[in-house]
């Protein structure tokens, strides 16, 4: 009887609000809401998260310790919020079982495509397949603006976020809770989980220790935990419907953010006279295509108000159609997309370098770096062969090792940008210091890893031949570590050669 009364009370509460979203959510939820006692426990844990996430760590150990604290708090919250996961209807069946509804919805609302279908591919989940021979630059599909989900669709709540992609994730949550959502056929086709860093266990994240991308991964997790906790404390007037908090939970938010991270594109804002402003958007059908390095072939046509995508290569009938997501390093792909590219020509390893304000030549070094458009504190890139050392990294290290006379010479020189070139004419002593510094720094970066490149390569070989069993995320992390170490090791060999020269 009490259970029935609670169920009726919840529905009455939903219906009492005139907001149409409130009314439609009734069909999406069950009587699985959190009791006042459990809700109080969650609220207390959220308060603990808020007491931690606004503290900026000052060193890697503090950053890691903070991450562990946050993750342990989130684990407790996820256990308490577990009943709320059952209120969602995300992929109760295989994704392709919903494909006909998606095709119908797409065509009924103006998507035009020819020679393209959605298909399962091993290692990719879903992708786009050619049903006929397609030539480079052939039009693949057009998607009208009405089908594109963007922050322009937000009517209430969500706009308190500064970042467009976080606003979009907020909108996606609202639509996922609404069984009458216009985008229901699209949402039904989305994955129910991802391989982004938000889904890593503490043990899996620990396998990135020593890597250049660990800090960025931890920052991403801290940001999303902070956003989750912030939403939890928003007043109801800032939320999409009055009982939103009764169904809002961390797993829902993690899923929505990961969906946006892995699938978003940028389009111009269309509702205001600000065409130059780009906003995050989810584009049905287009975002079923997987990534392969190439060039951008998708553009939003402001005249026709639709997304248009052409083929970046020739594709034979039955072949998977790939698009180019953009030039991203494997660190960026790992953190934001949940995959890596083992043959990524745009890969790099970012290393942090900076000037010390206690340096007597700090001002002169800063002045010369400003002339070169290089930050005095920031991340600079180690590149794959044959470049190895980016022009900005090389120039920074040269400036870092200059004496006062050399600094003054290059500050006054009209050819200061020559410092960006490998064959810049420099004093032998300065060039020797430069390459010795790089050699030492690269050696230290490799030593920070708990394992060697050779050990990682042996482990991966065991996985590929079937002797070792590993889950998908640990294998991806292992492959990422190998790619990063290979870049650093090759650059180290190159620096040694330059030092000898």
mmCIF file of N, CA and C in Angstrom, residues 363-469:
data_model
loop_
_atom_site.group_PDB
_atom_site.id
_atom_site.type_symbol
_atom_site.label_atom_id
_atom_site.label_comp_id
_atom_site.label_asym_id
_atom_site.label_seq_id
_atom_site.Cartn_x
_atom_site.Cartn_y
_atom_site.Cartn_z
ATOM 1 N N UNK A 363 63.197 37.979 -18.025
ATOM 2 C CA UNK A 363 62.537 38.986 -18.862
ATOM 3 C C UNK A 363 63.004 38.896 -20.304
ATOM 4 N N UNK A 364 64.293 38.748 -20.508
ATOM 5 C CA UNK A 364 64.810 38.667 -21.885
ATOM 6 C C UNK A 364 64.357 37.376 -22.573
ATOM 7 N N UNK A 365 64.369 36.280 -21.848
ATOM 8 C CA UNK A 365 63.905 35.032 -22.451
ATOM 9 C C UNK A 365 62.422 35.153 -22.810
ATOM 10 N N UNK A 366 61.642 35.741 -21.909
ATOM 11 C CA UNK A 366 60.216 35.934 -22.170
ATOM 12 C C UNK A 366 59.994 36.820 -23.390
ATOM 13 N N UNK A 367 60.793 37.850 -23.522
ATOM 14 C CA UNK A 367 60.662 38.770 -24.655
ATOM 15 C C UNK A 367 60.936 38.064 -25.978
ATOM 16 N N UNK A 368 61.978 37.248 -26.007
ATOM 17 C CA UNK A 368 62.322 36.537 -27.237
ATOM 18 C C UNK A 368 61.261 35.478 -27.559
ATOM 19 N N UNK A 369 60.791 34.766 -26.561
ATOM 20 C CA UNK A 369 59.743 33.771 -26.802
ATOM 21 C C UNK A 369 58.465 34.427 -27.318
ATOM 22 N N UNK A 370 58.159 35.618 -26.831
ATOM 23 C CA UNK A 370 56.982 36.339 -27.309
ATOM 24 C C UNK A 370 57.128 36.698 -28.781
ATOM 25 N N UNK A 371 58.335 37.074 -29.170
ATOM 26 C CA UNK A 371 58.586 37.366 -30.590
ATOM 27 C C UNK A 371 58.358 36.132 -31.456
ATOM 28 N N UNK A 372 58.579 34.963 -30.875
ATOM 29 C CA UNK A 372 58.431 33.701 -31.609
ATOM 30 C C UNK A 372 57.034 33.097 -31.444
ATOM 31 N N UNK A 373 56.164 33.788 -30.709
ATOM 32 C CA UNK A 373 54.804 33.286 -30.431
ATOM 33 C C UNK A 373 54.825 31.931 -29.727
ATOM 34 N N UNK A 374 55.751 31.791 -28.787
ATOM 35 C CA UNK A 374 55.872 30.563 -28.004
ATOM 36 C C UNK A 374 55.579 30.908 -26.548
ATOM 37 N N UNK A 375 54.695 30.166 -25.885
ATOM 38 C CA UNK A 375 54.390 30.470 -24.485
ATOM 39 C C UNK A 375 55.605 30.266 -23.587
ATOM 40 N N UNK A 376 55.726 31.099 -22.588
ATOM 41 C CA UNK A 376 56.861 30.940 -21.664
ATOM 42 C C UNK A 376 56.615 29.812 -20.666
ATOM 43 N N UNK A 377 55.379 29.387 -20.540
ATOM 44 C CA UNK A 377 55.017 28.218 -19.737
ATOM 45 C C UNK A 377 53.911 27.473 -20.467
ATOM 46 N N UNK A 378 54.165 26.245 -20.839
ATOM 47 C CA UNK A 378 53.133 25.510 -21.568
ATOM 48 C C UNK A 378 53.618 24.157 -22.039
ATOM 49 N N UNK A 379 52.813 23.543 -22.915
ATOM 50 C CA UNK A 379 53.141 22.225 -23.448
ATOM 51 C C UNK A 379 53.655 22.360 -24.874
ATOM 52 N N UNK A 380 54.752 21.698 -25.157
ATOM 53 C CA UNK A 380 55.368 21.704 -26.488
ATOM 54 C C UNK A 380 55.513 20.262 -26.956
ATOM 55 N N UNK A 381 55.583 20.063 -28.266
ATOM 56 C CA UNK A 381 55.390 18.730 -28.825
ATOM 57 C C UNK A 381 56.677 18.038 -29.278
ATOM 58 N N UNK A 382 56.742 16.747 -28.879
ATOM 59 C CA UNK A 382 57.679 15.808 -29.481
ATOM 60 C C UNK A 382 56.904 15.074 -30.560
ATOM 61 N N UNK A 383 57.486 14.959 -31.747
ATOM 62 C CA UNK A 383 56.750 14.437 -32.901
ATOM 63 C C UNK A 383 57.274 13.077 -33.355
ATOM 64 N N UNK A 384 56.468 12.343 -34.100
ATOM 65 C CA UNK A 384 56.960 11.090 -34.694
ATOM 66 C C UNK A 384 58.044 11.395 -35.735
ATOM 67 N N UNK A 385 58.762 10.361 -36.156
ATOM 68 C CA UNK A 385 59.758 10.519 -37.215
ATOM 69 C C UNK A 385 59.063 10.990 -38.496
ATOM 70 N N UNK A 386 59.724 11.758 -39.325
ATOM 71 C CA UNK A 386 61.141 12.142 -39.245
ATOM 72 C C UNK A 386 61.401 13.458 -38.529
ATOM 73 N N UNK A 387 60.342 14.196 -38.091
ATOM 74 C CA UNK A 387 60.571 15.505 -37.489
ATOM 75 C C UNK A 387 61.158 15.387 -36.082
ATOM 76 N N UNK A 388 60.598 14.521 -35.268
ATOM 77 C CA UNK A 388 61.021 14.266 -33.888
ATOM 78 C C UNK A 388 60.780 15.449 -32.948
ATOM 79 N N UNK A 389 61.374 16.599 -33.250
ATOM 80 C CA UNK A 389 61.275 17.764 -32.364
ATOM 81 C C UNK A 389 60.513 18.864 -33.093
ATOM 82 N N UNK A 390 59.414 19.336 -32.494
ATOM 83 C CA UNK A 390 58.643 20.395 -33.144
ATOM 84 C C UNK A 390 59.453 21.690 -33.173
ATOM 85 N N UNK A 391 59.202 22.567 -34.143
ATOM 86 C CA UNK A 391 59.929 23.841 -34.219
ATOM 87 C C UNK A 391 59.807 24.656 -32.936
ATOM 88 N N UNK A 392 58.613 24.652 -32.320
ATOM 89 C CA UNK A 392 58.407 25.435 -31.103
ATOM 90 C C UNK A 392 59.222 24.874 -29.935
ATOM 91 N N UNK A 393 59.272 23.543 -29.818
ATOM 92 C CA UNK A 393 60.062 22.924 -28.757
ATOM 93 C C UNK A 393 61.543 23.227 -28.957
ATOM 94 N N UNK A 394 62.018 23.102 -30.179
ATOM 95 C CA UNK A 394 63.427 23.365 -30.471
ATOM 96 C C UNK A 394 63.791 24.810 -30.145
ATOM 97 N N UNK A 395 62.959 25.742 -30.579
ATOM 98 C CA UNK A 395 63.230 27.158 -30.338
ATOM 99 C C UNK A 395 63.200 27.475 -28.842
ATOM 100 N N UNK A 396 62.240 26.901 -28.121
ATOM 101 C CA UNK A 396 62.155 27.146 -26.683
ATOM 102 C C UNK A 396 63.444 26.704 -25.991
ATOM 103 N N UNK A 397 63.910 25.514 -26.301
ATOM 104 C CA UNK A 397 65.105 24.994 -25.644
ATOM 105 C C UNK A 397 66.328 25.832 -26.012
ATOM 106 N N UNK A 398 66.391 26.293 -27.249
ATOM 107 C CA UNK A 398 67.490 27.185 -27.642
ATOM 108 C C UNK A 398 67.470 28.466 -26.817
ATOM 109 N N UNK A 399 66.300 29.075 -26.687
ATOM 110 C CA UNK A 399 66.176 30.298 -25.892
ATOM 111 C C UNK A 399 66.512 30.021 -24.427
ATOM 112 N N UNK A 400 66.058 28.899 -23.928
ATOM 113 C CA UNK A 400 66.282 28.524 -22.537
ATOM 114 C C UNK A 400 67.776 28.413 -22.220
ATOM 115 N N UNK A 401 68.575 28.031 -23.196
ATOM 116 C CA UNK A 401 70.005 27.797 -22.981
ATOM 117 C C UNK A 401 70.891 28.959 -23.418
ATOM 118 N N UNK A 402 70.320 30.065 -23.860
ATOM 119 C CA UNK A 402 71.108 31.217 -24.310
ATOM 120 C C UNK A 402 71.667 32.017 -23.129
ATOM 121 N N UNK A 403 72.823 32.635 -23.353
ATOM 122 C CA UNK A 403 73.340 33.593 -22.382
ATOM 123 C C UNK A 403 72.791 34.980 -22.724
ATOM 124 N N UNK A 404 73.127 35.970 -21.926
ATOM 125 C CA UNK A 404 72.541 37.305 -22.107
ATOM 126 C C UNK A 404 72.900 37.913 -23.450
ATOM 127 N N UNK A 405 74.124 37.740 -23.863
ATOM 128 C CA UNK A 405 74.567 38.304 -25.145
ATOM 129 C C UNK A 405 73.805 37.670 -26.316
ATOM 130 N N UNK A 406 73.643 36.371 -26.275
ATOM 131 C CA UNK A 406 72.917 35.674 -27.344
ATOM 132 C C UNK A 406 71.442 36.087 -27.368
ATOM 133 N N UNK A 407 70.846 36.235 -26.197
ATOM 134 C CA UNK A 407 69.458 36.680 -26.129
ATOM 135 C C UNK A 407 69.288 38.061 -26.743
ATOM 136 N N UNK A 408 70.182 38.967 -26.391
ATOM 137 C CA UNK A 408 70.090 40.322 -26.914
ATOM 138 C C UNK A 408 70.252 40.338 -28.429
ATOM 139 N N UNK A 409 71.155 39.511 -28.932
ATOM 140 C CA UNK A 409 71.376 39.426 -30.391
ATOM 141 C C UNK A 409 70.101 39.009 -31.120
ATOM 142 N N UNK A 410 69.441 37.972 -30.610
ATOM 143 C CA UNK A 410 68.259 37.461 -31.316
ATOM 144 C C UNK A 410 67.021 38.330 -31.098
ATOM 145 N N UNK A 411 66.971 39.034 -29.969
ATOM 146 C CA UNK A 411 65.861 39.969 -29.750
ATOM 147 C C UNK A 411 65.921 41.110 -30.763
ATOM 148 N N UNK A 412 67.125 41.540 -31.072
ATOM 149 C CA UNK A 412 67.308 42.657 -32.014
ATOM 150 C C UNK A 412 67.345 42.199 -33.474
ATOM 151 N N UNK A 413 67.450 40.907 -33.691
ATOM 152 C CA UNK A 413 67.593 40.399 -35.060
ATOM 153 C C UNK A 413 66.262 40.404 -35.814
ATOM 154 N N UNK A 414 66.325 40.690 -37.105
ATOM 155 C CA UNK A 414 65.134 40.594 -37.957
ATOM 156 C C UNK A 414 64.851 39.149 -38.354
ATOM 157 N N UNK A 415 65.773 38.262 -38.008
ATOM 158 C CA UNK A 415 65.637 36.857 -38.403
ATOM 159 C C UNK A 415 65.451 35.956 -37.174
ATOM 160 N N UNK A 416 64.785 36.499 -36.169
ATOM 161 C CA UNK A 416 64.585 35.729 -34.945
ATOM 162 C C UNK A 416 63.846 34.421 -35.201
ATOM 163 N N UNK A 417 62.936 34.418 -36.189
ATOM 164 C CA UNK A 417 62.166 33.197 -36.472
ATOM 165 C C UNK A 417 63.030 32.068 -37.029
ATOM 166 N N UNK A 418 64.279 32.377 -37.382
ATOM 167 C CA UNK A 418 65.189 31.311 -37.817
ATOM 168 C C UNK A 418 65.412 30.293 -36.700
ATOM 169 N N UNK A 419 65.199 30.737 -35.459
ATOM 170 C CA UNK A 419 65.387 29.834 -34.321
ATOM 171 C C UNK A 419 64.424 28.653 -34.361
ATOM 172 N N UNK A 420 63.358 28.771 -35.142
ATOM 173 C CA UNK A 420 62.390 27.688 -35.282
ATOM 174 C C UNK A 420 62.862 26.599 -36.236
ATOM 175 N N UNK A 421 63.932 26.866 -36.969
ATOM 176 C CA UNK A 421 64.385 25.926 -38.002
ATOM 177 C C UNK A 421 65.554 25.084 -37.515
ATOM 178 N N UNK A 422 65.567 23.847 -37.905
ATOM 179 C CA UNK A 422 66.588 22.905 -37.471
ATOM 180 C C UNK A 422 67.981 23.328 -37.920
ATOM 181 N N UNK A 423 68.075 23.977 -39.092
ATOM 182 C CA UNK A 423 69.380 24.343 -39.647
ATOM 183 C C UNK A 423 69.763 25.787 -39.360
ATOM 184 N N UNK A 424 69.185 26.368 -38.311
ATOM 185 C CA UNK A 424 69.519 27.745 -37.932
ATOM 186 C C UNK A 424 71.002 27.835 -37.564
ATOM 187 N N UNK A 425 71.652 28.878 -38.033
ATOM 188 C CA UNK A 425 73.081 29.069 -37.753
ATOM 189 C C UNK A 425 73.258 29.577 -36.329
ATOM 190 N N UNK A 426 73.827 28.735 -35.470
ATOM 191 C CA UNK A 426 74.040 29.076 -34.070
ATOM 192 C C UNK A 426 75.465 28.733 -33.653
ATOM 193 N N UNK A 427 75.885 29.342 -32.559
ATOM 194 C CA UNK A 427 77.198 28.990 -32.013
ATOM 195 C C UNK A 427 77.198 27.516 -31.624
ATOM 196 N N UNK A 428 78.315 26.871 -31.844
ATOM 197 C CA UNK A 428 78.416 25.429 -31.576
ATOM 198 C C UNK A 428 78.084 25.101 -30.131
ATOM 199 N N UNK A 429 78.532 25.938 -29.204
ATOM 200 C CA UNK A 429 78.286 25.660 -27.785
ATOM 201 C C UNK A 429 76.792 25.706 -27.448
ATOM 202 N N UNK A 430 76.072 26.680 -28.032
ATOM 203 C CA UNK A 430 74.636 26.782 -27.787
ATOM 204 C C UNK A 430 73.898 25.590 -28.376
ATOM 205 N N UNK A 431 74.246 25.217 -29.587
ATOM 206 C CA UNK A 431 73.578 24.085 -30.223
ATOM 207 C C UNK A 431 73.848 22.793 -29.458
ATOM 208 N N UNK A 432 75.060 22.665 -28.957
ATOM 209 C CA UNK A 432 75.395 21.476 -28.172
ATOM 210 C C UNK A 432 74.582 21.427 -26.874
ATOM 211 N N UNK A 433 74.455 22.577 -26.196
ATOM 212 C CA UNK A 433 73.646 22.645 -24.972
ATOM 213 C C UNK A 433 72.185 22.301 -25.262
ATOM 214 N N UNK A 434 71.699 22.787 -26.401
ATOM 215 C CA UNK A 434 70.310 22.557 -26.774
ATOM 216 C C UNK A 434 70.005 21.072 -26.905
ATOM 217 N N UNK A 435 70.820 20.372 -27.646
ATOM 218 C CA UNK A 435 70.556 18.957 -27.890
ATOM 219 C C UNK A 435 70.869 18.092 -26.678
ATOM 220 N N UNK A 436 71.824 18.536 -25.855
ATOM 221 C CA UNK A 436 72.102 17.809 -24.623
ATOM 222 C C UNK A 436 70.929 17.941 -23.652
ATOM 223 N N UNK A 437 70.338 19.142 -23.609
ATOM 224 C CA UNK A 437 69.167 19.367 -22.768
ATOM 225 C C UNK A 437 68.009 18.475 -23.215
ATOM 226 N N UNK A 438 67.753 18.442 -24.516
ATOM 227 C CA UNK A 438 66.670 17.616 -25.046
ATOM 228 C C UNK A 438 66.926 16.142 -24.771
ATOM 229 N N UNK A 439 68.161 15.719 -24.925
ATOM 230 C CA UNK A 439 68.515 14.323 -24.670
ATOM 231 C C UNK A 439 68.215 13.954 -23.216
ATOM 232 N N UNK A 440 68.632 14.811 -22.299
ATOM 233 C CA UNK A 440 68.408 14.557 -20.873
ATOM 234 C C UNK A 440 66.916 14.535 -20.554
ATOM 235 N N UNK A 441 66.174 15.501 -21.103
ATOM 236 C CA UNK A 441 64.744 15.594 -20.812
ATOM 237 C C UNK A 441 63.988 14.375 -21.340
ATOM 238 N N UNK A 442 64.301 13.938 -22.551
ATOM 239 C CA UNK A 442 63.632 12.778 -23.135
ATOM 240 C C UNK A 442 63.961 11.496 -22.366
ATOM 241 N N UNK A 443 65.197 11.407 -21.907
ATOM 242 C CA UNK A 443 65.601 10.236 -21.128
ATOM 243 C C UNK A 443 64.804 10.167 -19.822
ATOM 244 N N UNK A 444 64.622 11.337 -19.183
ATOM 245 C CA UNK A 444 63.864 11.383 -17.937
ATOM 246 C C UNK A 444 62.400 11.013 -18.160
ATOM 247 N N UNK A 445 61.834 11.475 -19.263
ATOM 248 C CA UNK A 445 60.435 11.162 -19.563
ATOM 249 C C UNK A 445 60.222 9.661 -19.725
ATOM 250 N N UNK A 446 61.172 8.985 -20.331
ATOM 251 C CA UNK A 446 61.060 7.538 -20.505
ATOM 252 C C UNK A 446 61.248 6.797 -19.182
ATOM 253 N N UNK A 447 62.067 7.353 -18.310
ATOM 254 C CA UNK A 447 62.330 6.693 -17.035
ATOM 255 C C UNK A 447 61.157 6.806 -16.065
ATOM 256 N N UNK A 448 60.281 7.770 -16.291
ATOM 257 C CA UNK A 448 59.128 7.966 -15.401
ATOM 258 C C UNK A 448 58.142 6.807 -15.506
ATOM 259 N N UNK A 449 58.086 6.166 -16.663
ATOM 260 C CA UNK A 449 57.158 5.046 -16.843
ATOM 261 C C UNK A 449 57.535 3.884 -15.925
ATOM 262 N N UNK A 450 56.564 3.217 -15.311
ATOM 263 C CA UNK A 450 56.860 2.059 -14.458
ATOM 264 C C UNK A 450 57.383 0.865 -15.249
ATOM 265 N N UNK A 451 57.062 0.812 -16.551
ATOM 266 C CA UNK A 451 57.500 -0.304 -17.396
ATOM 267 C C UNK A 451 58.310 0.221 -18.576
ATOM 268 N N UNK A 452 59.099 -0.656 -19.161
ATOM 269 C CA UNK A 452 59.902 -0.277 -20.319
ATOM 270 C C UNK A 452 59.115 -0.495 -21.617
ATOM 271 N N UNK A 453 59.594 0.102 -22.678
ATOM 272 C CA UNK A 453 58.981 -0.107 -23.989
ATOM 273 C C UNK A 453 59.038 -1.573 -24.373
ATOM 274 N N UNK A 454 60.157 -2.208 -24.121
ATOM 275 C CA UNK A 454 60.322 -3.614 -24.489
ATOM 276 C C UNK A 454 59.337 -4.502 -23.740
ATOM 277 N N UNK A 455 59.127 -4.217 -22.454
ATOM 278 C CA UNK A 455 58.185 -5.021 -21.656
ATOM 279 C C UNK A 455 56.762 -4.843 -22.164
ATOM 280 N N UNK A 456 56.408 -3.611 -22.517
ATOM 281 C CA UNK A 456 55.063 -3.361 -23.044
ATOM 282 C C UNK A 456 54.853 -4.063 -24.376
ATOM 283 N N UNK A 457 55.858 -4.017 -25.237
ATOM 284 C CA UNK A 457 55.738 -4.666 -26.550
ATOM 285 C C UNK A 457 55.606 -6.179 -26.399
ATOM 286 N N UNK A 458 56.321 -6.755 -25.438
ATOM 287 C CA UNK A 458 56.217 -8.201 -25.186
ATOM 288 C C UNK A 458 54.815 -8.551 -24.691
ATOM 289 N N UNK A 459 54.275 -7.711 -23.800
ATOM 290 C CA UNK A 459 52.932 -7.960 -23.272
ATOM 291 C C UNK A 459 51.881 -7.861 -24.373
ATOM 292 N N UNK A 460 51.990 -6.846 -25.232
ATOM 293 C CA UNK A 460 51.021 -6.699 -26.321
ATOM 294 C C UNK A 460 51.101 -7.860 -27.298
ATOM 295 N N UNK A 461 52.321 -8.332 -27.572
ATOM 296 C CA UNK A 461 52.475 -9.488 -28.459
ATOM 297 C C UNK A 461 51.772 -10.703 -27.879
ATOM 298 N N UNK A 462 51.846 -10.856 -26.542
ATOM 299 C CA UNK A 462 51.165 -11.971 -25.884
ATOM 300 C C UNK A 462 49.654 -11.871 -26.004
ATOM 301 N N UNK A 463 49.141 -10.638 -25.938
ATOM 302 C CA UNK A 463 47.697 -10.431 -26.087
ATOM 303 C C UNK A 463 47.257 -10.775 -27.503
ATOM 304 N N UNK A 464 48.020 -10.321 -28.479
ATOM 305 C CA UNK A 464 47.627 -10.514 -29.879
ATOM 306 C C UNK A 464 47.705 -11.971 -30.320
ATOM 307 N N UNK A 465 48.597 -12.736 -29.705
ATOM 308 C CA UNK A 465 48.697 -14.153 -30.084
ATOM 309 C C UNK A 465 47.797 -15.037 -29.223
ATOM 310 N N UNK A 466 47.099 -14.413 -28.272
ATOM 311 C CA UNK A 466 46.144 -15.164 -27.465
ATOM 312 C C UNK A 466 46.694 -15.764 -26.196
ATOM 313 N N UNK A 467 47.977 -15.551 -25.890
ATOM 314 C CA UNK A 467 48.558 -16.120 -24.682
ATOM 315 C C UNK A 467 48.122 -15.359 -23.431
ATOM 316 N N UNK A 468 47.827 -14.061 -23.601
ATOM 317 C CA UNK A 468 47.378 -13.231 -22.484
ATOM 318 C C UNK A 468 45.968 -12.720 -22.759
ATOM 319 N N UNK A 469 45.158 -12.683 -21.720
ATOM 320 C CA UNK A 469 43.799 -12.163 -21.842
ATOM 321 C C UNK A 469 43.700 -10.819 -21.129
#
